Amino acid sequence: MINSPFVRKPASVQSVMLQVLLALVPGIAAYAWFFGPGILVQIALATAAALAGEAAVLAIRGKPVALFLGDLSAIVTAWLIALTFPPIAPWWLTVTGTLLAIVIVKQLYGGLGQNPFNPAMAAFCLMIVAYPALMSQWPAAGQLDAGTQLELIFGGARQIDAITGATPLDALRTALRGAADPASTLHGLRAAQLMDGPAFGLIGGHGGEWVALGYLLGGLWLLQRRIITWHIPLAFCAALFAAAGLLWALKPEGFASPLFHLASGGAMLGAFFILTDPVSGATTARGKLLFAAGAAVLTYVIRVFGAYPDGIAFATLLMNICVPLIDMKTQAPVFGHKKD
Amino acid sequence: MLRKLFNFHGGVKPATHKEESTLSPIAPVPLPDRLVIPLHQSVGGHPRPLVQPGDRVFKGQRIGAADGSLSSAVHASTSGLVRDVVPAVMPHTSGLTTLSVIIEPDGDDRWGELERVNFRSTPPDELRDFLRDAGIVGLGGAVFPSHLKLKPGKEGALQTLVINGAECEPFITCDDMLMRERAGDMLKGIIAMRHMLQAREVLIGIEDNKPQAIAAVQAAIAASGETGIEAVAIPTRYPAGGAKQLIRVLTGIEVPHGRRSTDFGVQCFNVGTAYSIFEALERGRPLISRIVTVAGNVDAPRNYEVLIGTPMDHVVRLAGARAGTDRYIMGGPMMGARMPAFDVPVVKATNCILVGSPALFPPPPPEMPCIRCGECAKACPADLAPFEMYWHSRAKNFGKAQEYHLFDCIECGCCSFVCPSHIPLVDYFRFSKSEIWAREREKEAADTARDRFEFKNFRQEREKQEKAEKLAAKAAATREKVGADGSAAGAAAASSGTAPAKPSGDDAKRALIEAAMEKARQQKAQVQPKNTDAATPAVQAEIAAIEARRQVSATHPTDAPPDRPPSSGA
């Protein structure tokens, strides 16, 4: 029996996910342009693994496989995994990570809409804990040609340290710690001087800042399409800017500028695509602000004082845990119960 | 002058489909072969039937009397013969039946005597009774008896009377056409309502997609010369025509769930109700017909003036139902109800017969899991979080659903309309509400049963105790009496020479038995006619006076004054 309403807006989970995928395209294009085609291979690997893993579990659970594969949510997870893993990660690392995300973090919790944790970020955390070295090898922009990248992804032996460096975030942290240490050869260098090096671009990492710009453009398009609301991106960027700005203002020679933090690593991806995952994120307006600001502060703390190349993934998971509480405590007053 | 308007949260903009049915004027409907008039057509009590099978009725004759205050009368829509008073399928999705009067029209369409009322010279209470007996109920769809709403609040006067001409549901245009064609008469009804409510200002809210209606109402206001009445164009956004939303838009006041709007100095009526009040007061005609939009899968969508009780398919035939028609929906596509049959009658709540087909209203795509995207919360005009209520409703965690203000939901359908997972959210909320009501009823019934049982136990216990006390008191009194008699007997015995013995236990018992037997003898004696029974009235009166004196002296022994003297206050 079908009851009112008898009309519906032409909206679907599929179209929501499709628009998210489209919004990622500018960022991916910049990524491939600056860092080589390895990222495209990773996206293909992750997509295939995600679809295969999702289909298998759906079949076991007795769910309509075509319907749920068609919602494209697994592909969004796959792309986020590919974009957060190093582009030269060996194929099995990407595939294992993706399968963990889809099978364990998403499907074992009940599938679409039921996972308390962001699957892509959970996969990132699992893999960086299990394979810290492989997950920390990032090529600099234009450093590796397509053939080398493919060889690294599919080949066996890796003479990795010779050809890759750390991420700009990592490099800066190591250098700044060195600079603060009187015994180091880097002693006396300032953050601003460090950033004149070849790994750095105008405000962020060389090349990476353009990828971040691509994510920003895609994210703004999602905002305009009303797929996401302004709360999470704005609160995340503002809080990250504030946290970085505070320490930078206190000690400019010891900390990177807030703009560098916004343009580096996964900040833009996190602000517009990762934290905005509705399933694992906060849902109320005030809750979203809290959730994103908390994630930003945690990200900054992990980036500056932690040991991992970027803090977005751990920050996201930590804030995911807080979501039920945040949502419960930030319910807006309903009609007729507002205080004027 | 531009009035400051307020905004309400959320809302949606479905395709309006209003143009099609406003191309031709309101048309009359030929008499059907049979009218089925349900007696219960308003919120509240079920009216009692006033006619029997075989009765002849006039047009406008009352056939159902209001049952109590929260109820409204029902009338014959045309003259004819009452064929039957039986339960018939009502225009409700459930397909349940309700007691209805079946009238076979005689074709004369003859009115009975019509009583007009001057609202300015009639006391308010009488006016309200008159409107109740004229069957005036809210025609916006809620069919709440209007006479109950026509009371100014505690202050005796109202700030704002809001007249609802927003008509935000797609397809429906009955209010639009009413305002275009009968604005002057509608305004007279509004003036009467304003008088009854002592309202300082009247705001007629009309969505700005009805420019002709706005112009017609403004012209009527200008022609009437009344001041303090304004037709206000409001932005077109569903559900702007919800009473609470409209009050919010026009006055900025939010009336919370469970509160009366008069407590906030506002009352809201539909434009159709205003017109029917005009008909009742100035023409003496009770509510026997209403304007109904026929739209959807028909050749010529149009508005008709339809007699209450006309079978829906009789009206739809005039508009020409197209092939593929699979359902009638009473109301609009957002909140309307699917009818259980094509021949259910038009009732006071029928603002629209929406003819549906699978092509026009395709079944929704398969339901997907909720992804908590929050679209529903963005669309909710009551500022609720539907996805949270859905989560708890689905888990039958009704307490939690209520914590998220389930009962503030007005079931407008915006959340279901926007949901990308195609979840029938409103259905979940209707289900939860009815489950909660059912449980409350059950609990109430259980509470009543338990109270009754506990009271029965208490009563039995009390009676037992009272009986025991009475017996004990009686026994004590008798014992005392026997004791006194015993001492007298003892004295007598002493005089006769036998040793006086203190009554032992056995003697006491024997004395009790004897006393009881004596009492029984006396009772027997009382049953026999007294010698005074045959006395003359004068003698009897004398005896009665003596008896009364004796009674008084018995209740007030001479040594204890009946009232405490004032001097003994200390």
mmCIF file with all atom_site columns, C-alpha atoms in Angstrom, chain A residues 35-186:
data_model
loop_
_atom_site.group_PDB
_atom_site.id
_atom_site.type_symbol
_atom_site.label_atom_id
_atom_site.label_alt_id
_atom_site.label_comp_id
_atom_site.label_asym_id
_atom_site.label_entity_id
_atom_site.label_seq_id
_atom_site.pdbx_PDB_ins_code
_atom_site.Cartn_x
_atom_site.Cartn_y
_atom_site.Cartn_z
_atom_site.occupancy
_atom_site.B_iso_or_equiv
_atom_site.pdbx_formal_charge
_atom_site.auth_seq_id
_atom_site.auth_comp_id
_atom_site.auth_asym_id
_atom_site.auth_atom_id
_atom_site.pdbx_PDB_model_num
ATOM 1   C CA . PHE A 1 35  ? 52.519 13.271  -9.836  1.00 0.00 ? 35  PHE A CA 1
ATOM 2   C CA . GLY A 1 36  ? 52.092 10.972  -12.828 1.00 0.00 ? 36  GLY A CA 1
ATOM 3   C CA . PRO A 1 37  ? 49.539 8.343   -13.802 1.00 0.00 ? 37  PRO A CA 1
ATOM 4   C CA . GLY A 1 38  ? 50.174 6.115   -10.770 1.00 0.00 ? 38  GLY A CA 1
ATOM 5   C CA . ILE A 1 39  ? 47.145 7.609   -9.021  1.00 0.00 ? 39  ILE A CA 1
ATOM 6   C CA . LEU A 1 40  ? 44.884 6.527   -11.886 1.00 0.00 ? 40  LEU A CA 1
ATOM 7   C CA . VAL A 1 41  ? 46.129 2.971   -11.522 1.00 0.00 ? 41  VAL A CA 1
ATOM 8   C CA . GLN A 1 42  ? 45.493 3.121   -7.783  1.00 0.00 ? 42  GLN A CA 1
ATOM 9   C CA . ILE A 1 43  ? 41.933 4.401   -8.369  1.00 0.00 ? 43  ILE A CA 1
ATOM 10  C CA . ALA A 1 44  ? 41.264 1.546   -10.768 1.00 0.00 ? 44  ALA A CA 1
ATOM 11  C CA . LEU A 1 45  ? 42.689 -1.017  -8.331  1.00 0.00 ? 45  LEU A CA 1
ATOM 12  C CA . ALA A 1 46  ? 40.701 0.329   -5.403  1.00 0.00 ? 46  ALA A CA 1
ATOM 13  C CA . THR A 1 47  ? 37.485 0.559   -7.420  1.00 0.00 ? 47  THR A CA 1
ATOM 14  C CA . ALA A 1 48  ? 37.771 -3.022  -8.598  1.00 0.00 ? 48  ALA A CA 1
ATOM 15  C CA . ALA A 1 49  ? 38.549 -4.268  -5.099  1.00 0.00 ? 49  ALA A CA 1
ATOM 16  C CA . ALA A 1 50  ? 35.683 -2.289  -3.579  1.00 0.00 ? 50  ALA A CA 1
ATOM 17  C CA . LEU A 1 51  ? 33.120 -3.542  -6.076  1.00 0.00 ? 51  LEU A CA 1
ATOM 18  C CA . ALA A 1 52  ? 34.298 -7.140  -5.742  1.00 0.00 ? 52  ALA A CA 1
ATOM 19  C CA . GLY A 1 53  ? 34.329 -7.024  -1.954  1.00 0.00 ? 53  GLY A CA 1
ATOM 20  C CA . GLU A 1 54  ? 30.947 -5.293  -1.738  1.00 0.00 ? 54  GLU A CA 1
ATOM 21  C CA . ALA A 1 55  ? 29.341 -7.709  -4.218  1.00 0.00 ? 55  ALA A CA 1
ATOM 22  C CA . ALA A 1 56  ? 30.677 -10.734 -2.348  1.00 0.00 ? 56  ALA A CA 1
ATOM 23  C CA . VAL A 1 57  ? 29.403 -9.605  1.045   1.00 0.00 ? 57  VAL A CA 1
ATOM 24  C CA . LEU A 1 58  ? 26.037 -8.472  -0.349  1.00 0.00 ? 58  LEU A CA 1
ATOM 25  C CA . ALA A 1 59  ? 25.608 -11.902 -1.938  1.00 0.00 ? 59  ALA A CA 1
ATOM 26  C CA . ILE A 1 60  ? 26.472 -13.625 1.342   1.00 0.00 ? 60  ILE A CA 1
ATOM 27  C CA . ARG A 1 61  ? 24.077 -11.349 3.239   1.00 0.00 ? 61  ARG A CA 1
ATOM 28  C CA . GLY A 1 62  ? 21.323 -12.084 0.734   1.00 0.00 ? 62  GLY A CA 1
ATOM 29  C CA . LYS A 1 63  ? 20.924 -8.440  -0.302  1.00 0.00 ? 63  LYS A CA 1
ATOM 30  C CA . PRO A 1 64  ? 20.126 -7.265  -3.843  1.00 0.00 ? 64  PRO A CA 1
ATOM 31  C CA . VAL A 1 65  ? 23.654 -6.983  -5.251  1.00 0.00 ? 65  VAL A CA 1
ATOM 32  C CA . ALA A 1 66  ? 22.935 -4.860  -8.326  1.00 0.00 ? 66  ALA A CA 1
ATOM 33  C CA . LEU A 1 67  ? 20.825 -2.370  -6.372  1.00 0.00 ? 67  LEU A CA 1
ATOM 34  C CA . PHE A 1 68  ? 23.475 -1.752  -3.756  1.00 0.00 ? 68  PHE A CA 1
ATOM 35  C CA . LEU A 1 69  ? 26.460 -1.768  -6.139  1.00 0.00 ? 69  LEU A CA 1
ATOM 36  C CA . GLY A 1 70  ? 24.498 0.777   -8.158  1.00 0.00 ? 70  GLY A CA 1
ATOM 37  C CA . ASP A 1 71  ? 24.371 3.208   -5.266  1.00 0.00 ? 71  ASP A CA 1
ATOM 38  C CA . LEU A 1 72  ? 28.071 3.973   -6.020  1.00 0.00 ? 72  LEU A CA 1
ATOM 39  C CA . SER A 1 73  ? 28.946 4.425   -2.342  1.00 0.00 ? 73  SER A CA 1
ATOM 40  C CA . ALA A 1 74  ? 31.617 1.710   -2.554  1.00 0.00 ? 74  ALA A CA 1
ATOM 41  C CA . ILE A 1 75  ? 33.277 3.578   -5.403  1.00 0.00 ? 75  ILE A CA 1
ATOM 42  C CA . VAL A 1 76  ? 33.385 6.786   -3.389  1.00 0.00 ? 76  VAL A CA 1
ATOM 43  C CA . THR A 1 77  ? 35.130 4.882   -0.588  1.00 0.00 ? 77  THR A CA 1
ATOM 44  C CA . ALA A 1 78  ? 37.526 3.344   -3.115  1.00 0.00 ? 78  ALA A CA 1
ATOM 45  C CA . TRP A 1 79  ? 38.482 6.689   -4.622  1.00 0.00 ? 79  TRP A CA 1
ATOM 46  C CA . LEU A 1 80  ? 39.053 8.253   -1.213  1.00 0.00 ? 80  LEU A CA 1
ATOM 47  C CA . ILE A 1 81  ? 41.329 5.345   -0.310  1.00 0.00 ? 81  ILE A CA 1
ATOM 48  C CA . ALA A 1 82  ? 43.300 5.706   -3.529  1.00 0.00 ? 82  ALA A CA 1
ATOM 49  C CA . LEU A 1 83  ? 43.627 9.450   -2.998  1.00 0.00 ? 83  LEU A CA 1
ATOM 50  C CA . THR A 1 84  ? 44.870 9.133   0.564   1.00 0.00 ? 84  THR A CA 1
ATOM 51  C CA . PHE A 1 85  ? 47.264 6.210   0.034   1.00 0.00 ? 85  PHE A CA 1
ATOM 52  C CA . PRO A 1 86  ? 50.668 6.905   -1.513  1.00 0.00 ? 86  PRO A CA 1
ATOM 53  C CA . PRO A 1 87  ? 50.364 6.772   -5.332  1.00 0.00 ? 87  PRO A CA 1
ATOM 54  C CA . ILE A 1 88  ? 53.224 4.301   -5.513  1.00 0.00 ? 88  ILE A CA 1
ATOM 55  C CA . ALA A 1 89  ? 51.875 1.975   -2.806  1.00 0.00 ? 89  ALA A CA 1
ATOM 56  C CA . PRO A 1 90  ? 52.175 -1.666  -3.929  1.00 0.00 ? 90  PRO A CA 1
ATOM 57  C CA . TRP A 1 91  ? 48.958 -2.995  -5.454  1.00 0.00 ? 91  TRP A CA 1
ATOM 58  C CA . TRP A 1 92  ? 48.266 -5.434  -2.622  1.00 0.00 ? 92  TRP A CA 1
ATOM 59  C CA . LEU A 1 93  ? 48.397 -2.631  -0.073  1.00 0.00 ? 93  LEU A CA 1
ATOM 60  C CA . THR A 1 94  ? 45.676 -0.690  -1.862  1.00 0.00 ? 94  THR A CA 1
ATOM 61  C CA . VAL A 1 95  ? 43.580 -3.780  -2.462  1.00 0.00 ? 95  VAL A CA 1
ATOM 62  C CA . THR A 1 96  ? 43.885 -5.015  1.132   1.00 0.00 ? 96  THR A CA 1
ATOM 63  C CA . GLY A 1 97  ? 43.075 -1.588  2.483   1.00 0.00 ? 97  GLY A CA 1
ATOM 64  C CA . THR A 1 98  ? 40.027 -1.281  0.270   1.00 0.00 ? 98  THR A CA 1
ATOM 65  C CA . LEU A 1 99  ? 38.756 -4.744  1.173   1.00 0.00 ? 99  LEU A CA 1
ATOM 66  C CA . LEU A 1 100 ? 39.195 -3.946  4.872   1.00 0.00 ? 100 LEU A CA 1
ATOM 67  C CA . ALA A 1 101 ? 37.224 -0.742  4.413   1.00 0.00 ? 101 ALA A CA 1
ATOM 68  C CA . ILE A 1 102 ? 34.372 -2.323  2.478   1.00 0.00 ? 102 ILE A CA 1
ATOM 69  C CA . VAL A 1 103 ? 34.099 -5.722  4.096   1.00 0.00 ? 103 VAL A CA 1
ATOM 70  C CA . ILE A 1 104 ? 34.894 -4.987  7.706   1.00 0.00 ? 104 ILE A CA 1
ATOM 71  C CA . VAL A 1 105 ? 34.351 -1.298  8.353   1.00 0.00 ? 105 VAL A CA 1
ATOM 72  C CA . LYS A 1 106 ? 31.272 -0.955  6.143   1.00 0.00 ? 106 LYS A CA 1
ATOM 73  C CA . GLN A 1 107 ? 29.494 -4.248  5.517   1.00 0.00 ? 107 GLN A CA 1
ATOM 74  C CA . LEU A 1 108 ? 30.131 -6.016  8.808   1.00 0.00 ? 108 LEU A CA 1
ATOM 75  C CA . TYR A 1 109 ? 28.569 -3.053  10.573  1.00 0.00 ? 109 TYR A CA 1
ATOM 76  C CA . GLY A 1 110 ? 25.461 -3.418  8.410   1.00 0.00 ? 110 GLY A CA 1
ATOM 77  C CA . GLY A 1 111 ? 26.366 -1.889  5.074   1.00 0.00 ? 111 GLY A CA 1
ATOM 78  C CA . LEU A 1 112 ? 25.330 1.418   3.593   1.00 0.00 ? 112 LEU A CA 1
ATOM 79  C CA . GLY A 1 113 ? 24.318 3.935   6.224   1.00 0.00 ? 113 GLY A CA 1
ATOM 80  C CA . GLN A 1 114 ? 25.257 1.804   9.227   1.00 0.00 ? 114 GLN A CA 1
ATOM 81  C CA . ASN A 1 115 ? 29.011 2.253   9.634   1.00 0.00 ? 115 ASN A CA 1
ATOM 82  C CA . PRO A 1 116 ? 30.040 4.381   12.606  1.00 0.00 ? 116 PRO A CA 1
ATOM 83  C CA . PHE A 1 117 ? 33.497 4.986   11.140  1.00 0.00 ? 117 PHE A CA 1
ATOM 84  C CA . ASN A 1 118 ? 34.514 6.484   7.863   1.00 0.00 ? 118 ASN A CA 1
ATOM 85  C CA . PRO A 1 119 ? 35.598 3.359   5.906   1.00 0.00 ? 119 PRO A CA 1
ATOM 86  C CA . ALA A 1 120 ? 38.351 5.042   3.895   1.00 0.00 ? 120 ALA A CA 1
ATOM 87  C CA . MET A 1 121 ? 39.908 6.637   6.956   1.00 0.00 ? 121 MET A CA 1
ATOM 88  C CA . ALA A 1 122 ? 39.660 3.424   8.962   1.00 0.00 ? 122 ALA A CA 1
ATOM 89  C CA . ALA A 1 123 ? 41.493 1.634   6.144   1.00 0.00 ? 123 ALA A CA 1
ATOM 90  C CA . PHE A 1 124 ? 44.162 4.335   6.102   1.00 0.00 ? 124 PHE A CA 1
ATOM 91  C CA . CYS A 1 125 ? 44.725 4.025   9.845   1.00 0.00 ? 125 CYS A CA 1
ATOM 92  C CA . LEU A 1 126 ? 44.841 0.243   9.739   1.00 0.00 ? 126 LEU A CA 1
ATOM 93  C CA . MET A 1 127 ? 47.390 0.230   6.942   1.00 0.00 ? 127 MET A CA 1
ATOM 94  C CA . ILE A 1 128 ? 49.595 2.966   8.327   1.00 0.00 ? 128 ILE A CA 1
ATOM 95  C CA . VAL A 1 129 ? 49.809 1.095   11.612  1.00 0.00 ? 129 VAL A CA 1
ATOM 96  C CA . ALA A 1 130 ? 50.498 -2.203  9.856   1.00 0.00 ? 130 ALA A CA 1
ATOM 97  C CA . TYR A 1 131 ? 52.831 -0.886  7.112   1.00 0.00 ? 131 TYR A CA 1
ATOM 98  C CA . PRO A 1 132 ? 54.243 2.432   8.317   1.00 0.00 ? 132 PRO A CA 1
ATOM 99  C CA . ALA A 1 133 ? 57.123 2.454   5.875   1.00 0.00 ? 133 ALA A CA 1
ATOM 100 C CA . LEU A 1 134 ? 55.131 1.686   2.736   1.00 0.00 ? 134 LEU A CA 1
ATOM 101 C CA . MET A 1 135 ? 52.437 4.168   3.737   1.00 0.00 ? 135 MET A CA 1
ATOM 102 C CA . SER A 1 136 ? 54.990 6.956   4.183   1.00 0.00 ? 136 SER A CA 1
ATOM 103 C CA . GLN A 1 137 ? 56.711 6.877   0.807   1.00 0.00 ? 137 GLN A CA 1
ATOM 104 C CA . TRP A 1 138 ? 55.520 9.735   -1.330  1.00 0.00 ? 138 TRP A CA 1
ATOM 105 C CA . PRO A 1 139 ? 57.196 10.772  -4.569  1.00 0.00 ? 139 PRO A CA 1
ATOM 106 C CA . ALA A 1 140 ? 57.771 14.448  -5.148  1.00 0.00 ? 140 ALA A CA 1
ATOM 107 C CA . ALA A 1 141 ? 55.971 16.058  -8.054  1.00 0.00 ? 141 ALA A CA 1
ATOM 108 C CA . GLY A 1 142 ? 57.495 15.086  -11.398 1.00 0.00 ? 142 GLY A CA 1
ATOM 109 C CA . GLN A 1 143 ? 60.065 12.897  -9.729  1.00 0.00 ? 143 GLN A CA 1
ATOM 110 C CA . LEU A 1 144 ? 58.984 9.525   -11.093 1.00 0.00 ? 144 LEU A CA 1
ATOM 111 C CA . ASP A 1 145 ? 57.965 8.700   -14.647 1.00 0.00 ? 145 ASP A CA 1
ATOM 112 C CA . ALA A 1 146 ? 55.024 6.475   -15.474 1.00 0.00 ? 146 ALA A CA 1
ATOM 113 C CA . GLY A 1 147 ? 57.120 3.364   -15.989 1.00 0.00 ? 147 GLY A CA 1
ATOM 114 C CA . THR A 1 148 ? 58.828 3.633   -12.617 1.00 0.00 ? 148 THR A CA 1
ATOM 115 C CA . GLN A 1 149 ? 55.511 4.220   -10.915 1.00 0.00 ? 149 GLN A CA 1
ATOM 116 C CA . LEU A 1 150 ? 53.972 1.116   -12.503 1.00 0.00 ? 150 LEU A CA 1
ATOM 117 C CA . GLU A 1 151 ? 57.008 -0.906  -11.583 1.00 0.00 ? 151 GLU A CA 1
ATOM 118 C CA . LEU A 1 152 ? 56.745 0.263   -7.989  1.00 0.00 ? 152 LEU A CA 1
ATOM 119 C CA . ILE A 1 153 ? 53.042 -0.564  -7.840  1.00 0.00 ? 153 ILE A CA 1
ATOM 120 C CA . PHE A 1 154 ? 53.225 -3.986  -9.456  1.00 0.00 ? 154 PHE A CA 1
ATOM 121 C CA . GLY A 1 155 ? 56.916 -4.901  -9.131  1.00 0.00 ? 155 GLY A CA 1
ATOM 122 C CA . GLY A 1 156 ? 58.567 -6.793  -6.370  1.00 0.00 ? 156 GLY A CA 1
ATOM 123 C CA . ALA A 1 157 ? 61.741 -5.220  -5.008  1.00 0.00 ? 157 ALA A CA 1
ATOM 124 C CA . ARG A 1 158 ? 61.618 -1.580  -3.902  1.00 0.00 ? 158 ARG A CA 1
ATOM 125 C CA . GLN A 1 159 ? 64.713 0.557   -3.675  1.00 0.00 ? 159 GLN A CA 1
ATOM 126 C CA . ILE A 1 160 ? 62.420 3.137   -2.287  1.00 0.00 ? 160 ILE A CA 1
ATOM 127 C CA . ASP A 1 161 ? 64.407 5.408   -0.059  1.00 0.00 ? 161 ASP A CA 1
ATOM 128 C CA . ALA A 1 162 ? 66.672 6.334   -2.918  1.00 0.00 ? 162 ALA A CA 1
ATOM 129 C CA . ILE A 1 163 ? 63.869 7.699   -5.033  1.00 0.00 ? 163 ILE A CA 1
ATOM 130 C CA . THR A 1 164 ? 61.221 9.088   -2.726  1.00 0.00 ? 164 THR A CA 1
ATOM 131 C CA . GLY A 1 165 ? 61.201 11.597  0.033   1.00 0.00 ? 165 GLY A CA 1
ATOM 132 C CA . ALA A 1 166 ? 58.789 12.412  2.725   1.00 0.00 ? 166 ALA A CA 1
ATOM 133 C CA . THR A 1 167 ? 55.706 14.522  2.165   1.00 0.00 ? 167 THR A CA 1
ATOM 134 C CA . PRO A 1 168 ? 56.158 18.248  2.521   1.00 0.00 ? 168 PRO A CA 1
ATOM 135 C CA . LEU A 1 169 ? 54.328 18.064  5.849   1.00 0.00 ? 169 LEU A CA 1
ATOM 136 C CA . ASP A 1 170 ? 56.660 15.355  7.043   1.00 0.00 ? 170 ASP A CA 1
ATOM 137 C CA . ALA A 1 171 ? 59.726 17.100  5.695   1.00 0.00 ? 171 ALA A CA 1
ATOM 138 C CA . LEU A 1 172 ? 58.813 20.323  7.382   1.00 0.00 ? 172 LEU A CA 1
ATOM 139 C CA . ARG A 1 173 ? 58.157 18.682  10.716  1.00 0.00 ? 173 ARG A CA 1
ATOM 140 C CA . THR A 1 174 ? 61.443 16.765  10.628  1.00 0.00 ? 174 THR A CA 1
ATOM 141 C CA . ALA A 1 175 ? 63.336 19.811  9.552   1.00 0.00 ? 175 ALA A CA 1
ATOM 142 C CA . LEU A 1 176 ? 61.761 22.065  12.147  1.00 0.00 ? 176 LEU A CA 1
ATOM 143 C CA . ARG A 1 177 ? 62.521 19.585  14.877  1.00 0.00 ? 177 ARG A CA 1
ATOM 144 C CA . GLY A 1 178 ? 66.049 19.468  13.574  1.00 0.00 ? 178 GLY A CA 1
ATOM 145 C CA . ALA A 1 179 ? 66.193 23.215  13.497  1.00 0.00 ? 179 ALA A CA 1
ATOM 146 C CA . ALA A 1 180 ? 65.154 23.365  17.104  1.00 0.00 ? 180 ALA A CA 1
ATOM 147 C CA . ASP A 1 181 ? 67.834 20.890  18.074  1.00 0.00 ? 181 ASP A CA 1
ATOM 148 C CA . PRO A 1 182 ? 71.251 22.610  18.650  1.00 0.00 ? 182 PRO A CA 1
ATOM 149 C CA . ALA A 1 183 ? 73.086 19.428  17.620  1.00 0.00 ? 183 ALA A CA 1
ATOM 150 C CA . SER A 1 184 ? 71.498 19.337  14.187  1.00 0.00 ? 184 SER A CA 1
ATOM 151 C CA . THR A 1 185 ? 73.103 20.663  11.037  1.00 0.00 ? 185 THR A CA 1
ATOM 152 C CA . LEU A 1 186 ? 69.850 22.385  10.259  1.00 0.00 ? 186 LEU A CA 1
#
